[in-house]
mmCIF file of C-alpha atoms in Angstrom:
data_model
loop_
_atom_site.group_PDB
_atom_site.id
_atom_site.type_symbol
_atom_site.label_atom_id
_atom_site.label_comp_id
_atom_site.label_asym_id
_atom_site.label_seq_id
_atom_site.Cartn_x
_atom_site.Cartn_y
_atom_site.Cartn_z
ATOM 1 C CA MET J 257 -11.594 28.368 -5.303
ATOM 2 C CA LYS J 258 -10.111 25.481 -3.019
ATOM 3 C CA ILE J 259 -8.897 22.883 -4.827
ATOM 4 C CA ILE J 260 -7.541 19.613 -2.861
ATOM 5 C CA ILE J 261 -5.524 17.139 -4.883
ATOM 6 C CA ALA J 262 -5.602 13.769 -3.203
ATOM 7 C CA PRO J 263 -4.534 10.844 -5.269
ATOM 8 C CA ASP J 264 -2.847 6.969 -4.972
ATOM 9 C CA SER J 265 -0.370 6.120 -7.171
ATOM 10 C CA PHE J 266 -0.903 5.289 -10.586
ATOM 11 C CA LYS J 267 0.308 1.217 -11.046
ATOM 12 C CA ASN J 268 3.214 0.563 -13.534
ATOM 13 C CA ALA J 269 3.171 4.660 -14.314
ATOM 14 C CA LEU J 270 3.573 7.462 -11.631
ATOM 15 C CA ARG J 271 3.827 8.059 -8.101
ATOM 16 C CA ASN J 272 1.375 9.428 -5.967
ATOM 17 C CA THR J 273 3.611 12.667 -5.827
ATOM 18 C CA GLU J 274 3.948 12.173 -9.606
ATOM 19 C CA VAL J 275 -0.180 11.783 -10.085
ATOM 20 C CA ALA J 276 -0.464 14.918 -7.574
ATOM 21 C CA GLN J 277 1.525 17.277 -9.590
ATOM 22 C CA ALA J 278 0.492 16.493 -12.850
ATOM 23 C CA LEU J 279 -2.908 16.831 -11.434
ATOM 24 C CA ALA J 280 -1.889 20.153 -10.296
ATOM 25 C CA GLU J 281 -0.116 21.519 -13.038
ATOM 26 C CA GLY J 282 -3.131 20.861 -15.509
ATOM 27 C CA TRP J 283 -5.648 22.398 -12.846
ATOM 28 C CA ARG J 284 -3.341 25.406 -13.218
ATOM 29 C CA ARG J 285 -3.233 25.759 -16.269
ATOM 30 C CA ILE J 286 -6.750 27.060 -16.430
ATOM 31 C CA ARG J 287 -7.350 28.756 -13.100
ATOM 32 C CA PRO J 288 -3.698 30.094 -11.760
ATOM 33 C CA ALA J 289 -5.281 32.046 -9.167
ATOM 34 C CA ASP J 290 -7.285 28.812 -7.479
ATOM 35 C CA GLU J 291 -5.783 27.648 -4.104
ATOM 36 C CA VAL J 292 -4.563 24.466 -4.943
ATOM 37 C CA LEU J 293 -3.186 21.819 -2.320
ATOM 38 C CA GLN J 294 -1.524 18.410 -3.140
ATOM 39 C CA PHE J 295 -1.958 15.555 -0.704
ATOM 40 C CA PRO J 296 -0.566 12.105 -2.416
ATOM 41 C CA LEU J 297 -1.749 9.110 -0.969
ATOM 42 C CA SER J 298 -1.545 5.855 -0.489
ATOM 43 C CA ASP J 299 -4.017 2.894 1.568
ATOM 44 C CA GLY J 300 -0.630 1.001 2.418
ATOM 45 C CA GLY J 301 0.900 0.054 -0.887
ATOM 46 C CA GLU J 302 3.316 1.710 -3.159
ATOM 47 C CA GLY J 303 4.333 5.206 -2.480
ATOM 48 C CA PHE J 304 2.971 4.937 1.557
ATOM 49 C CA CYS J 305 6.139 6.555 2.915
ATOM 50 C CA LEU J 306 6.196 9.026 -0.289
ATOM 51 C CA ALA J 307 3.237 9.946 0.783
ATOM 52 C CA LEU J 308 3.962 10.696 4.674
ATOM 53 C CA GLN J 309 6.911 12.392 3.513
ATOM 54 C CA SER J 310 5.110 15.261 1.670
ATOM 55 C CA SER J 311 3.590 16.238 5.036
ATOM 56 C CA GLY J 312 7.148 17.580 5.867
ATOM 57 C CA LYS J 313 7.405 15.930 9.578
ATOM 58 C CA TRP J 314 9.714 12.482 8.453
ATOM 59 C CA GLU J 315 13.484 12.210 7.311
ATOM 60 C CA ARG J 316 14.129 9.616 4.936
ATOM 61 C CA ILE J 317 17.095 6.889 5.825
ATOM 62 C CA VAL J 318 18.894 4.356 3.514
ATOM 63 C CA VAL J 319 19.062 1.096 4.819
ATOM 64 C CA GLU J 320 20.718 -2.252 3.583
ATOM 65 C CA ALA J 321 18.261 -5.397 2.986
ATOM 66 C CA HIS J 322 17.367 -7.915 0.241
ATOM 67 C CA ASP J 323 14.664 -8.433 -2.401
ATOM 68 C CA PRO J 324 11.869 -10.838 -2.533
ATOM 69 C CA LEU J 325 14.248 -13.700 -4.229
ATOM 70 C CA MET J 326 17.091 -12.767 -1.590
ATOM 71 C CA ARG J 327 19.315 -10.250 -3.691
ATOM 72 C CA PRO J 328 20.719 -7.112 -1.618
ATOM 73 C CA MET J 329 19.341 -4.118 -2.554
ATOM 74 C CA LYS J 330 19.189 -0.515 -0.668
ATOM 75 C CA ALA J 331 15.682 0.221 0.362
ATOM 76 C CA TRP J 332 14.736 3.506 2.742
ATOM 77 C CA ALA J 333 12.110 4.566 5.262
ATOM 78 C CA LEU J 334 10.972 7.400 7.455
ATOM 79 C CA ILE J 335 12.192 8.386 10.833
ATOM 80 C CA SER J 336 10.199 11.394 12.502
ATOM 81 C CA LEU J 337 11.925 14.489 12.820
ATOM 82 C CA ASP J 338 11.260 13.815 16.730
ATOM 83 C CA GLY J 339 12.590 10.418 16.406
ATOM 84 C CA GLU J 340 10.002 8.830 18.125
ATOM 85 C CA THR J 341 8.051 6.828 15.143
ATOM 86 C CA ALA J 342 9.109 5.282 12.082
ATOM 87 C CA ALA J 343 7.367 4.229 8.846
ATOM 88 C CA LEU J 344 8.017 2.061 6.241
ATOM 89 C CA GLU J 345 6.116 0.143 3.752
ATOM 90 C CA LEU J 346 6.504 -3.588 2.435
ATOM 91 C CA ALA J 347 6.350 -2.857 -1.033
ATOM 92 C CA ALA J 348 10.067 -1.227 -0.429
ATOM 93 C CA ALA J 349 11.789 -4.377 -0.181
ATOM 94 C CA SER J 350 9.004 -7.275 -0.786
ATOM 95 C CA GLY J 351 7.246 -5.423 -3.643
ATOM 96 C CA LEU J 352 5.849 -6.715 -7.108
ATOM 97 C CA GLU J 353 7.546 -3.837 -8.878
ATOM 98 C CA LEU J 354 10.922 -5.178 -7.747
ATOM 99 C CA LEU J 355 10.650 -7.870 -9.683
ATOM 100 C CA MET J 356 10.157 -8.479 -13.903
ATOM 101 C CA ARG J 357 7.170 -10.664 -14.946
ATOM 102 C CA ASP J 358 9.910 -13.539 -15.570
ATOM 103 C CA GLU J 359 11.195 -13.415 -12.278
ATOM 104 C CA LEU J 360 7.782 -13.484 -10.519
ATOM 105 C CA SER J 361 8.415 -16.450 -7.666
ATOM 106 C CA PRO J 362 5.497 -16.992 -6.033
ATOM 107 C CA LEU J 363 6.150 -20.214 -4.021
ATOM 108 C CA THR J 364 9.861 -18.762 -2.733
ATOM 109 C CA ALA J 365 9.455 -15.285 -2.788
ATOM 110 C CA THR J 366 10.654 -13.979 0.846
ATOM 111 C CA THR J 367 9.332 -11.093 3.266
ATOM 112 C CA TYR J 368 12.999 -11.649 4.588
ATOM 113 C CA GLY J 369 14.201 -7.659 3.301
ATOM 114 C CA THR J 370 11.011 -6.123 5.257
ATOM 115 C CA GLY J 371 12.202 -7.771 8.631
ATOM 116 C CA GLU J 372 15.583 -6.583 7.795
ATOM 117 C CA ILE J 373 14.126 -2.865 7.593
ATOM 118 C CA LEU J 374 11.838 -3.372 10.655
ATOM 119 C CA ARG J 375 14.567 -4.640 12.412
ATOM 120 C CA GLN J 376 17.095 -2.057 11.702
ATOM 121 C CA LEU J 377 14.062 0.804 12.376
ATOM 122 C CA LEU J 378 13.587 -1.130 15.880
ATOM 123 C CA GLU J 379 17.821 -1.026 17.053
ATOM 124 C CA ARG J 380 16.951 3.361 16.271
ATOM 125 C CA GLY J 381 15.021 3.114 19.478
ATOM 126 C CA VAL J 382 11.870 4.597 18.108
ATOM 127 C CA HIS J 383 8.491 3.965 20.366
ATOM 128 C CA ARG J 384 5.805 3.828 17.536
ATOM 129 C CA ILE J 385 6.010 2.189 13.760
ATOM 130 C CA PHE J 386 3.778 2.933 11.328
ATOM 131 C CA MET J 387 3.937 0.160 8.349
ATOM 132 C CA GLY J 388 1.729 0.247 5.121
ATOM 133 C CA ILE J 389 1.489 -3.517 3.728
ATOM 134 C CA GLY J 390 0.248 -3.256 0.218
ATOM 135 C CA GLY J 391 1.926 -4.435 -2.788
ATOM 136 C CA SER J 392 3.821 -7.238 -2.160
ATOM 137 C CA ALA J 393 5.573 -10.270 -4.278
ATOM 138 C CA THR J 394 5.378 -12.703 -1.422
ATOM 139 C CA THR J 395 2.893 -15.129 0.279
ATOM 140 C CA ASP J 396 4.828 -16.606 2.698
ATOM 141 C CA GLY J 397 2.472 -15.483 5.739
ATOM 142 C CA GLY J 398 5.028 -13.248 7.151
ATOM 143 C CA ALA J 399 7.586 -15.944 7.779
ATOM 144 C CA GLY J 400 10.697 -13.749 6.397
ATOM 145 C CA ILE J 401 9.609 -10.879 8.266
ATOM 146 C CA PHE J 402 9.628 -13.019 11.608
ATOM 147 C CA GLN J 403 13.036 -14.979 10.458
ATOM 148 C CA ALA J 404 14.540 -11.566 9.975
ATOM 149 C CA LEU J 405 13.399 -10.364 13.206
ATOM 150 C CA GLY J 406 14.936 -13.725 15.073
ATOM 151 C CA GLY J 407 12.302 -15.953 14.745
ATOM 152 C CA VAL J 408 13.090 -19.579 15.332
ATOM 153 C CA LEU J 409 11.440 -22.196 12.577
ATOM 154 C CA ARG J 410 11.915 -26.001 13.085
ATOM 155 C CA ASN J 411 11.380 -28.995 11.316
ATOM 156 C CA ALA J 412 9.901 -32.128 12.440
ATOM 157 C CA VAL J 413 13.337 -33.524 13.980
ATOM 158 C CA GLY J 414 13.655 -30.003 16.225
ATOM 159 C CA GLU J 415 16.436 -28.620 13.217
ATOM 160 C CA LYS J 416 15.987 -25.181 12.797
ATOM 161 C CA ILE J 417 15.219 -24.361 9.264
ATOM 162 C CA VAL J 418 15.438 -20.960 6.765
ATOM 163 C CA VAL J 419 12.294 -20.986 5.475
ATOM 164 C CA SER J 420 12.125 -18.936 2.067
ATOM 165 C CA GLY J 421 8.726 -18.228 0.345
ATOM 166 C CA GLY J 422 5.433 -19.639 1.233
ATOM 167 C CA GLY J 423 5.966 -22.814 -0.724
ATOM 168 C CA ALA J 424 8.288 -24.140 2.272
ATOM 169 C CA LEU J 425 6.010 -23.397 5.307
ATOM 170 C CA PRO J 426 4.765 -26.799 5.459
ATOM 171 C CA ASP J 427 8.275 -28.143 6.553
ATOM 172 C CA VAL J 428 7.451 -26.048 9.850
ATOM 173 C CA CYS J 429 6.391 -28.054 12.680
ATOM 174 C CA SER J 430 7.327 -25.424 15.476
ATOM 175 C CA LEU J 431 8.406 -21.935 15.860
ATOM 176 C CA ASP J 432 9.732 -19.811 18.555
ATOM 177 C CA ASP J 433 9.013 -16.280 19.063
ATOM 178 C CA THR J 434 10.791 -15.341 22.165
ATOM 179 C CA LEU J 435 13.408 -13.147 20.353
ATOM 180 C CA VAL J 436 10.931 -11.198 18.435
ATOM 181 C CA ARG J 437 8.582 -10.510 21.282
ATOM 182 C CA GLU J 438 11.329 -9.108 23.161
ATOM 183 C CA ARG J 439 12.462 -6.707 20.202
ATOM 184 C CA LEU J 440 8.957 -5.506 19.758
ATOM 185 C CA CYS J 441 7.987 -5.420 23.743
ATOM 186 C CA GLY J 442 6.807 -1.951 24.318
ATOM 187 C CA MET J 443 6.524 -0.756 20.624
ATOM 188 C CA GLN J 444 3.497 0.364 19.119
ATOM 189 C CA LEU J 445 3.138 -1.082 15.774
ATOM 190 C CA ILE J 446 0.344 0.137 13.735
ATOM 191 C CA VAL J 447 -0.450 -1.923 10.320
ATOM 192 C CA ALA J 448 -1.870 0.138 7.316
ATOM 193 C CA CYS J 449 -3.638 -2.689 5.295
ATOM 194 C CA ASP J 450 -5.188 -1.910 1.970
ATOM 195 C CA VAL J 451 -7.490 -5.008 2.035
ATOM 196 C CA THR J 452 -9.486 -6.499 4.469
ATOM 197 C CA ASN J 453 -9.511 -10.243 3.394
ATOM 198 C CA PRO J 454 -9.227 -13.118 5.427
ATOM 199 C CA LEU J 455 -5.590 -15.329 5.482
ATOM 200 C CA GLY J 456 -7.512 -18.239 3.765
ATOM 201 C CA GLY J 457 -10.866 -19.684 1.862
ATOM 202 C CA SER J 458 -12.167 -18.482 -1.419
ATOM 203 C CA HIS J 459 -11.411 -14.805 -0.428
ATOM 204 C CA GLY J 460 -8.281 -15.160 0.926
ATOM 205 C CA SER J 461 -4.569 -14.376 0.586
ATOM 206 C CA ALA J 462 -3.469 -17.494 -1.771
ATOM 207 C CA ALA J 463 -7.071 -17.368 -3.700
ATOM 208 C CA VAL J 464 -7.563 -14.109 -4.365
ATOM 209 C CA PHE J 465 -4.005 -12.483 -4.936
ATOM 210 C CA SER J 466 -1.357 -14.799 -5.664
ATOM 211 C CA PRO J 467 -2.585 -15.088 -9.185
ATOM 212 C CA GLN J 468 -1.424 -11.665 -9.447
ATOM 213 C CA LYS J 469 1.798 -12.894 -8.261
ATOM 214 C CA GLY J 470 2.866 -15.504 -10.619
ATOM 215 C CA ALA J 471 0.644 -18.335 -9.238
ATOM 216 C CA SER J 472 -1.024 -21.026 -11.257
ATOM 217 C CA THR J 473 -3.688 -23.085 -10.129
ATOM 218 C CA GLU J 474 -1.629 -25.639 -8.532
ATOM 219 C CA ASP J 475 0.384 -23.197 -7.035
ATOM 220 C CA VAL J 476 -2.847 -21.106 -5.539
ATOM 221 C CA ALA J 477 -3.578 -24.866 -4.097
ATOM 222 C CA SER J 478 -0.254 -25.154 -2.620
ATOM 223 C CA LEU J 479 -0.062 -22.162 -0.862
ATOM 224 C CA GLU J 480 -3.662 -22.515 0.555
ATOM 225 C CA GLN J 481 -2.547 -25.659 1.932
ATOM 226 C CA ALA J 482 0.583 -23.661 3.356
ATOM 227 C CA LEU J 483 -1.066 -20.942 4.827
ATOM 228 C CA HIS J 484 -3.062 -23.161 6.919
ATOM 229 C CA HIS J 485 -0.751 -24.870 8.233
ATOM 230 C CA TRP J 486 0.956 -21.718 9.478
ATOM 231 C CA SER J 487 -1.874 -20.372 10.951
ATOM 232 C CA ALA J 488 -2.091 -24.226 12.702
ATOM 233 C CA LEU J 489 1.394 -23.286 14.070
ATOM 234 C CA TRP J 490 -0.138 -19.872 15.515
ATOM 235 C CA LYS J 491 -3.477 -21.688 16.958
ATOM 236 C CA ASP J 492 -5.410 -18.885 15.234
ATOM 237 C CA ASP J 493 -7.427 -19.781 11.716
ATOM 238 C CA GLY J 494 -7.103 -16.200 10.443
ATOM 239 C CA SER J 495 -10.678 -15.265 10.022
ATOM 240 C CA PHE J 496 -10.133 -11.805 10.911
ATOM 241 C CA ALA J 497 -10.241 -8.588 8.556
ATOM 242 C CA GLY J 498 -6.646 -8.057 7.161
ATOM 243 C CA ALA J 499 -4.925 -11.248 7.870
ATOM 244 C CA GLY J 500 -4.318 -12.084 3.930
ATOM 245 C CA ALA J 501 -3.103 -8.844 3.452
ATOM 246 C CA ALA J 502 0.347 -8.507 1.722
ATOM 247 C CA GLY J 503 0.106 -12.913 1.446
ATOM 248 C CA GLY J 504 -0.354 -13.429 5.185
ATOM 249 C CA VAL J 505 1.787 -10.475 6.711
ATOM 250 C CA GLY J 506 -1.371 -8.859 8.250
ATOM 251 C CA PHE J 507 -1.915 -12.228 9.577
ATOM 252 C CA LEU J 508 1.837 -12.285 11.310
ATOM 253 C CA LEU J 509 1.417 -8.908 12.764
ATOM 254 C CA ARG J 510 -1.147 -9.046 14.242
ATOM 255 C CA MET J 511 0.048 -12.739 15.806
ATOM 256 C CA LEU J 512 2.733 -10.258 17.268
ATOM 257 C CA GLY J 513 0.956 -7.630 18.866
ATOM 258 C CA ALA J 514 0.314 -5.145 15.974
ATOM 259 C CA GLU J 515 -2.768 -3.227 15.448
ATOM 260 C CA LEU J 516 -4.257 -3.485 11.907
ATOM 261 C CA VAL J 517 -5.831 -0.294 10.415
ATOM 262 C CA PRO J 518 -7.492 0.721 7.341
ATOM 263 C CA GLY J 519 -4.761 2.246 5.174
ATOM 264 C CA ALA J 520 -6.942 4.805 3.596
ATOM 265 C CA SER J 521 -8.190 6.393 6.375
ATOM 266 C CA ALA J 522 -4.897 6.849 8.448
ATOM 267 C CA MET J 523 -3.558 7.885 5.431
ATOM 268 C CA ILE J 524 -5.958 10.682 5.435
ATOM 269 C CA ARG J 525 -5.411 11.172 9.289
ATOM 270 C CA ALA J 526 -1.610 11.502 9.059
ATOM 271 C CA THR J 527 -1.262 13.389 6.182
ATOM 272 C CA GLY J 528 -3.856 16.012 7.573
ATOM 273 C CA LEU J 529 -6.309 15.684 4.765
ATOM 274 C CA ASP J 530 -9.223 15.670 7.061
ATOM 275 C CA GLU J 531 -8.187 19.138 8.345
ATOM 276 C CA ALA J 532 -7.453 20.548 4.638
ATOM 277 C CA LEU J 533 -10.753 19.708 3.566
ATOM 278 C CA LYS J 534 -12.758 22.163 5.228
ATOM 279 C CA GLY J 535 -13.847 24.581 3.161
ATOM 280 C CA ALA J 536 -12.690 23.429 -0.354
ATOM 281 C CA ASP J 537 -14.758 23.722 -3.376
ATOM 282 C CA TRP J 538 -13.267 20.460 -5.203
ATOM 283 C CA LEU J 539 -11.274 17.091 -4.276
ATOM 284 C CA LEU J 540 -9.331 15.615 -7.632
ATOM 285 C CA THR J 541 -8.682 11.876 -6.468
ATOM 286 C CA GLY J 542 -7.649 8.824 -8.914
ATOM 287 C CA GLU J 543 -5.653 5.730 -9.292
ATOM 288 C CA GLY J 544 -4.665 3.374 -12.493
ATOM 289 C CA ARG J 545 -8.228 1.524 -12.736
ATOM 290 C CA SER J 546 -11.566 2.099 -11.275
ATOM 291 C CA ASP J 547 -14.190 -0.532 -10.903
ATOM 292 C CA ALA J 548 -16.238 -1.606 -8.188
ATOM 293 C CA GLN J 549 -13.781 -2.854 -5.901
ATOM 294 C CA THR J 550 -13.121 0.587 -5.666
ATOM 295 C CA LEU J 551 -16.016 1.090 -3.206
ATOM 296 C CA ASP J 552 -14.666 -1.869 -0.954
ATOM 297 C CA GLY J 553 -12.794 0.373 1.197
ATOM 298 C CA LYS J 554 -9.846 1.572 -1.561
ATOM 299 C CA LEU J 555 -8.064 4.844 -0.859
ATOM 300 C CA CYS J 556 -10.309 6.755 -3.634
ATOM 301 C CA ALA J 557 -13.549 5.940 -2.332
ATOM 302 C CA VAL J 558 -12.710 6.646 1.286
ATOM 303 C CA VAL J 559 -11.235 10.286 0.645
ATOM 304 C CA ALA J 560 -14.712 10.864 -1.555
ATOM 305 C CA GLN J 561 -17.055 9.611 1.617
ATOM 306 C CA MET J 562 -14.501 11.745 3.493
ATOM 307 C CA ALA J 563 -14.889 14.871 1.359
ATOM 308 C CA ARG J 564 -18.638 14.458 1.115
ATOM 309 C CA LYS J 565 -19.062 14.579 4.844
ATOM 310 C CA CYS J 566 -17.290 18.010 4.664
ATOM 311 C CA GLY J 567 -19.585 19.126 1.594
ATOM 312 C CA VAL J 568 -16.852 19.055 -0.719
ATOM 313 C CA ARG J 569 -17.649 18.144 -4.563
ATOM 314 C CA THR J 570 -15.547 15.052 -5.499
ATOM 315 C CA ALA J 571 -13.990 13.890 -8.979
ATOM 316 C CA LEU J 572 -12.688 10.743 -10.003
ATOM 317 C CA LEU J 573 -9.965 10.834 -12.857
ATOM 318 C CA SER J 574 -8.836 7.250 -13.498
ATOM 319 C CA GLY J 575 -6.963 5.446 -16.056
ATOM 320 C CA ALA J 576 -9.816 3.257 -16.894
ATOM 321 C CA ILE J 577 -13.398 3.141 -15.434
ATOM 322 C CA ALA J 578 -15.683 0.056 -15.281
ATOM 323 C CA ASP J 579 -19.056 0.030 -13.097
ATOM 324 C CA THR J 580 -19.630 3.371 -13.692
ATOM 325 C CA ALA J 581 -23.349 3.147 -12.519
ATOM 326 C CA ALA J 582 -22.168 1.973 -9.174
ATOM 327 C CA LEU J 583 -19.068 4.547 -8.730
ATOM 328 C CA ALA J 584 -21.173 7.367 -9.877
ATOM 329 C CA ALA J 585 -22.996 7.136 -6.418
ATOM 330 C CA SER J 586 -19.871 8.281 -4.781
ATOM 331 C CA PHE J 587 -18.310 10.466 -7.124
ATOM 332 C CA ASP J 588 -19.596 13.817 -8.900
ATOM 333 C CA ASP J 589 -17.847 13.748 -11.794
ATOM 334 C CA MET J 590 -15.393 11.039 -13.291
ATOM 335 C CA VAL J 591 -12.651 11.089 -16.217
ATOM 336 C CA VAL J 592 -10.988 8.122 -18.070
ATOM 337 C CA ILE J 593 -7.690 9.994 -18.799
ATOM 338 C CA SER J 594 -6.359 7.583 -21.514
ATOM 339 C CA LYS J 595 -9.648 6.797 -23.382
ATOM 340 C CA ASN J 596 -7.388 8.289 -26.862
ATOM 341 C CA GLU J 597 -4.370 6.141 -26.484
ATOM 342 C CA PRO J 598 -4.076 3.494 -29.039
ATOM 343 C CA THR J 599 -2.353 1.166 -26.711
ATOM 344 C CA LEU J 600 -1.742 -0.097 -23.026
ATOM 345 C CA GLN J 601 1.905 0.978 -23.466
ATOM 346 C CA ALA J 602 0.852 4.156 -24.688
ATOM 347 C CA ALA J 603 -1.360 4.946 -22.127
ATOM 348 C CA LEU J 604 1.687 4.064 -19.395
ATOM 349 C CA ALA J 605 3.863 6.350 -21.272
ATOM 350 C CA ASN J 606 1.722 9.202 -21.241
ATOM 351 C CA THR J 607 0.000 9.383 -18.011
ATOM 352 C CA ALA J 608 1.425 12.580 -16.805
ATOM 353 C CA ARG J 609 0.701 14.224 -20.064
ATOM 354 C CA ASN J 610 -2.783 12.908 -19.917
ATOM 355 C CA LEU J 611 -3.603 13.675 -16.050
ATOM 356 C CA ALA J 612 -2.403 17.349 -16.632
ATOM 357 C CA ASP J 613 -4.734 17.740 -19.850
ATOM 358 C CA ALA J 614 -7.753 15.964 -18.246
ATOM 359 C CA ALA J 615 -7.459 18.278 -14.945
ATOM 360 C CA ALA J 616 -7.331 21.256 -17.143
ATOM 361 C CA GLU J 617 -10.171 20.341 -18.985
ATOM 362 C CA MET J 618 -11.798 19.492 -15.858
ATOM 363 C CA ALA J 619 -11.067 22.920 -14.517
ATOM 364 C CA ARG J 620 -13.033 24.261 -17.663
ATOM 365 C CA ARG J 621 -16.040 22.283 -17.096
ATOM 366 C CA LEU J 622 -16.657 22.060 -13.408
ATOM 367 C CA THR J 623 -16.149 25.944 -13.201
ATOM 368 C CA ALA J 624 -18.159 26.955 -15.651
ATOM 369 C CA PRO J 625 -21.293 29.031 -14.683
ATOM 370 C CA GLY J 626 -23.970 27.243 -14.019
ATOM 371 C CA ARG J 627 -21.708 24.536 -12.062
#
């Protein structure tokens, strides 16, 4: 049999590459003769560059940057072997996972570090940049990126100001994007989004995502107002799909000429999974938690949809599954890997073991006579 393993990461537990390895080990425990191919994936968030690197067409580089609280750090990105294309993920310097829970700072967290990485990639002379923007700790509308690329922000009296975080956006009364556009001239910037939310409103960036980044009810209201002000400066209401991704980074990059694309579909093509599915028998995918939102363009559902078009059956392995009736329409089999764990902490600690055990049991069950 030909088995394709194409999972997302399990947040706070394992990277996508580790998830894929655990599933492969479990399956081979029961069926060692099967052809098992691993395609760790990402829809734009954490693990985006790891998923690309697994295709073997990239070289990793280390760059200097700053984290969401402007602390110096080292981050990494990718350069294609032919030197024409670069790839980076916003989470590398502006990600939520870089902060402890008591460090979350929704009003002041900045994307400046992501802009620093982007600037260094531009200086290498690449002609195309592939960027994943999921998993952010920020809601600054991409203002940090804008400033790191040479954008100038001014206050009411025309003074140049440094804006750190979305909470300071109302202080901006004008902007100058001349140097930014010069740097991006002739560059193809492709942005993989893991959400389709607009910039503002009840389904926008502040309302939906900033509470996950530590925002109180008052903070959400402040950030909503700040992003509205920011969009007015750009003379665009940010109602397009993906504008609210990464705290408004999708909005900023689109204003600068980037192409926003669904992250999962872009990743599938970039890694060659679409070709590998031909002739496969089963596809195993998974994520930390699955529910009805999984069906709203998330990676596991997109992978399952593509597999079905190829006549490949799909199995979902997840740390927790809700809305099973809705999910059952998209997956041929589903397993909660941590159902026997007494606590969340135990489930997180034992994720690799539980994934391998679940895959082994699935190999035994799904390949039994009559299946």
